[in-house]
XYZ file of C-alpha atoms in Angstrom:
294
model
C 33.971 -37.358 -3.360
C 34.749 -33.656 -4.312
C 37.153 -32.157 -2.148
C 37.738 -29.024 -3.958
C 37.991 -26.016 -1.648
C 34.949 -23.560 -1.850
C 35.489 -19.902 -3.078
C 36.219 -17.332 -0.368
C 34.062 -14.596 -0.132
C 34.210 -11.194 1.762
C 31.229 -9.342 3.052
C 31.332 -5.711 3.931
C 28.455 -4.242 6.063
C 27.244 -6.301 9.145
C 23.779 -4.843 9.853
C 21.089 -7.504 10.145
C 21.201 -8.324 6.443
C 24.869 -8.265 5.985
C 25.244 -10.590 8.854
C 22.544 -13.256 7.487
C 24.516 -13.137 4.353
C 27.809 -13.711 5.992
C 26.185 -16.429 8.162
C 24.912 -18.166 4.990
C 28.349 -18.220 3.273
C 29.831 -19.673 6.528
C 27.010 -22.410 6.767
C 27.751 -23.233 3.093
C 31.497 -23.970 4.064
C 32.904 -20.836 2.102
C 36.037 -19.280 3.861
C 34.413 -15.824 4.850
C 35.997 -12.397 5.557
C 33.848 -9.737 7.183
C 34.354 -6.123 7.772
C 32.032 -3.464 9.611
C 32.568 0.007 10.741
C 31.804 -1.099 14.203
C 33.771 -4.333 14.620
C 31.955 -5.815 17.463
C 29.037 -6.710 14.908
C 31.428 -9.240 13.580
C 31.760 -11.162 17.001
C 29.200 -13.796 16.699
C 30.122 -14.546 13.003
C 33.876 -14.701 14.203
C 32.798 -17.126 16.710
C 31.138 -19.099 13.802
C 34.530 -19.167 11.779
C 34.738 -16.090 9.964
C 37.715 -13.955 9.866
C 37.349 -10.071 10.827
C 39.423 -7.943 8.682
C 41.032 -5.029 10.310
C 40.520 -2.724 7.399
C 38.454 -2.602 4.134
C 41.563 -2.914 2.155
C 42.374 -6.191 4.124
C 38.887 -7.240 3.351
C 38.941 -6.640 -0.220
C 42.249 -8.328 -0.418
C 40.972 -11.490 1.284
C 39.583 -12.887 -1.945
C 38.223 -12.150 -5.405
C 34.774 -11.594 -4.361
C 33.141 -9.001 -2.232
C 29.738 -8.583 -1.179
C 28.404 -5.013 -0.077
C 25.600 -4.785 2.060
C 25.674 -0.957 3.297
C 23.184 1.710 4.187
C 23.243 3.394 0.861
C 25.489 4.239 -2.297
C 26.900 7.152 -0.518
C 28.263 4.618 1.844
C 29.659 2.477 -0.776
C 31.752 5.476 -2.281
C 32.696 6.642 1.209
C 34.158 3.278 2.191
C 35.646 2.224 -1.461
C 36.449 5.706 -3.091
C 39.750 6.478 -1.248
C 42.721 6.245 -3.677
C 44.432 3.833 -1.320
C 41.665 1.416 -1.667
C 42.811 -0.897 -4.551
C 39.529 -2.211 -6.469
C 41.909 -3.567 -9.319
C 40.605 -7.218 -10.396
C 37.967 -7.284 -7.614
C 34.445 -8.387 -8.271
C 31.901 -6.355 -6.352
C 28.508 -7.338 -5.847
C 26.312 -4.313 -4.483
C 23.203 -5.602 -2.698
C 22.767 -2.316 -0.997
C 19.296 -0.845 -1.702
C 19.002 2.027 -4.347
C 17.710 3.295 -7.495
C 18.460 2.002 -11.002
C 20.124 5.012 -11.907
C 22.737 4.704 -8.820
C 23.206 1.275 -9.881
C 24.364 2.196 -13.403
C 26.653 4.994 -11.946
C 28.042 2.454 -9.565
C 28.951 0.264 -12.375
C 30.735 3.021 -14.277
C 32.451 3.913 -11.146
C 33.710 0.522 -10.495
C 34.966 0.021 -13.944
C 37.041 3.106 -13.688
C 38.476 1.748 -10.620
C 39.305 -1.493 -12.111
C 36.718 -3.533 -10.534
C 34.093 -5.820 -11.806
C 30.502 -5.066 -10.633
C 27.260 -6.598 -10.471
C 24.199 -4.912 -8.714
C 21.761 -6.678 -6.727
C 18.655 -6.594 -4.880
C 17.495 -9.072 -1.980
C 13.820 -9.896 -1.992
C 13.686 -11.328 1.630
C 14.086 -10.863 5.313
C 17.193 -11.658 6.970
C 15.951 -14.798 8.272
C 15.253 -16.137 4.989
C 18.771 -15.781 3.723
C 20.209 -19.053 2.838
C 16.874 -20.688 2.065
C 14.900 -21.447 -1.071
C 12.525 -18.675 -0.049
C 15.144 -16.118 -0.283
C 15.302 -14.419 -3.854
C 18.344 -12.671 -4.813
C 18.342 -10.692 -7.953
C 21.434 -9.658 -9.934
C 22.016 -7.311 -13.081
C 25.087 -6.803 -15.214
C 27.501 -8.858 -17.331
C 26.048 -12.592 -17.578
C 29.536 -13.889 -17.545
C 30.465 -12.339 -14.260
C 27.411 -13.701 -12.704
C 27.970 -17.108 -14.003
C 31.359 -17.071 -12.799
C 30.241 -16.606 -9.210
C 26.937 -18.059 -9.201
C 28.000 -21.441 -7.098
C 29.269 -19.184 -4.361
C 26.257 -16.753 -4.698
C 23.939 -19.772 -4.549
C 24.556 -20.132 -0.826
C 22.395 -17.129 -0.267
C 19.174 -18.577 -1.798
C 17.451 -18.613 -5.142
C 19.943 -16.345 -7.277
C 18.744 -14.964 -10.637
C 20.289 -13.074 -13.529
C 17.986 -10.487 -14.917
C 20.189 -8.959 -17.683
C 23.174 -6.976 -18.733
C 21.607 -3.738 -17.671
C 22.989 -2.877 -14.085
C 19.867 -0.995 -13.066
C 17.372 -4.105 -13.657
C 17.651 -5.478 -10.139
C 16.759 -2.232 -8.695
C 13.842 -1.804 -11.188
C 12.625 -5.359 -10.184
C 12.961 -4.502 -6.650
C 10.831 -1.306 -6.573
C 8.431 -3.353 -9.029
C 8.113 -5.944 -6.496
C 7.419 -3.306 -3.677
C 4.645 -1.830 -5.874
C 3.105 -5.081 -5.825
C 3.417 -5.768 -2.051
C 2.050 -2.538 -1.142
C -0.700 -2.418 -3.793
C -2.142 -5.793 -2.443
C -1.852 -5.135 1.296
C -3.285 -1.749 0.579
C -6.171 -3.402 -1.210
C -6.724 -6.134 1.455
C -6.682 -3.159 4.385
C -9.315 -1.359 2.307
C -11.568 -4.465 2.420
C -10.729 -5.331 5.937
C -11.638 -1.816 7.081
C -14.984 -2.075 5.106
C -15.783 -5.514 6.917
C -14.984 -4.255 10.322
C -17.927 -1.891 9.995
C -20.240 -5.151 9.972
C -18.257 -6.978 12.774
C -16.430 -9.365 10.378
C -12.528 -9.346 11.871
C -9.558 -9.455 9.644
C -8.801 -13.156 10.378
C -12.191 -14.156 8.986
C -11.808 -12.100 5.800
C -8.114 -13.057 5.105
C -8.619 -16.396 3.494
C -11.285 -15.099 1.162
C -8.831 -12.015 0.448
C -6.133 -14.630 -0.356
C -8.420 -16.432 -2.650
C -9.273 -13.253 -4.609
C -5.325 -12.199 -4.784
C -4.710 -15.821 -6.120
C -7.402 -15.482 -8.671
C -6.258 -12.203 -9.792
C -2.565 -13.379 -9.925
C -3.784 -15.863 -12.637
C -4.761 -13.213 -14.888
C -1.278 -11.645 -15.145
C 0.128 -13.627 -17.840
C -3.017 -13.055 -20.238
C -3.056 -9.140 -19.280
C 0.772 -9.270 -19.807
C 0.374 -10.489 -23.468
C -2.102 -7.712 -24.094
C 0.062 -5.001 -22.821
C 3.190 -6.454 -24.837
C 0.680 -6.334 -27.999
C -0.718 -3.064 -27.157
C -4.274 -4.431 -27.748
C -6.671 -4.622 -25.018
C -9.939 -6.515 -26.309
C -12.665 -6.771 -23.436
C -12.491 -10.625 -23.130
C -13.746 -10.283 -19.462
C -14.897 -6.846 -18.718
C -14.600 -3.294 -20.193
C -12.890 -0.702 -18.360
C -16.266 1.446 -18.292
C -18.165 -1.272 -16.496
C -14.893 -1.557 -14.107
C -15.126 2.183 -13.419
C -19.159 1.729 -12.589
C -17.928 -0.780 -9.821
C -15.069 1.507 -8.676
C -17.807 4.105 -8.091
C -19.862 1.672 -5.963
C -16.616 0.917 -3.844
C -16.335 4.675 -3.289
C -19.869 5.084 -2.296
C -19.923 2.146 0.041
C -16.536 3.241 1.762
C -18.297 6.871 2.418
C -21.491 5.618 3.459
C -19.778 3.276 6.139
C -17.279 6.084 7.216
C -14.341 4.267 5.633
C -11.325 6.211 3.867
C -12.057 6.262 0.213
C -8.618 7.999 -1.065
C -7.257 4.697 -2.707
C -10.456 3.697 -4.639
C -10.846 7.601 -5.561
C -7.410 7.540 -6.963
C -7.965 4.394 -8.900
C -11.188 5.545 -10.349
C -9.598 9.036 -11.327
C -7.095 7.148 -13.399
C -9.760 4.899 -15.068
C -11.824 8.390 -15.976
C -8.877 9.654 -17.831
C -8.405 6.543 -19.917
C -12.281 6.471 -20.613
C -11.925 10.249 -21.653
C -9.080 9.190 -23.790
C -11.447 6.639 -25.627
C -10.584 3.409 -24.081
C -13.744 2.699 -22.084
C -14.535 -0.339 -24.355
C -11.131 -1.726 -23.758
C -10.023 -3.938 -21.002
C -8.356 -3.136 -17.620
C -4.916 -3.400 -18.541
C -5.195 -0.497 -20.895
C -4.492 1.519 -17.814
C -1.024 0.855 -18.375
C -1.144 4.155 -20.599
C -2.049 6.028 -17.208
C 0.416 4.339 -15.219
C 3.458 5.225 -17.999
C 2.681 8.850 -17.733
C 4.382 11.049 -15.281
C 2.187 12.716 -12.555
C 1.029 16.322 -13.606
C -1.087 17.171 -10.627
């Protein structure tokens, strides 16, 4: 039987997500120190066994590992930036949402202050924290991640993406792009079918099947993108563009908003005009990779 004490951890920031993070560490048996500007938000956690630190400095001094879950990166600097806050030797894991540029700047700032730093992103809702459904992404030095991985595993499925501190934020927004794109496509289809009396619940299983089928295409399409070659093995882009026009016409005919399909078709038309009409759909990566000039 292993009686080795579990590593202590500090959580700074006790919004709904921060409370979930601290709760997961407590449930896993880690000595957990918490701090929040509004101290009453720690009451439930203290009742469950956490220690509420009176100051940020006390919270940082409670152990070598501190999790940050704050409103934004400005809040990180506001709390930890004063000269009387000693970060020397501390490991900061910043799960605050932000951009990849902010993550890289924060890593440089932390290094100047003598701290070790990992940036991260939470791909879960608070109720999922502490379960296998919670995906927690980390980026920064691999050795640092591996040193604390046993502790971080209390939060869910933890993954290290690479040494670039900005990767977790980039994966985060890439995931959001997927989420909103799938939901928007479903809403477009739902709006169309509602004009014929088909409710959303009836359409949802069909839409789910389509989404799963499209997801199966991704590995092959990824291979085309990485090779920079887009042979039309399934359908040529110019054929897809004709179907896009049909979607636009149908939407307008039944009084449904056609902005989304028009946007997609405009990108396809630019690619076709550039000579890519005979290639497969992933060739549109060239359009997605360009800055908007409109």
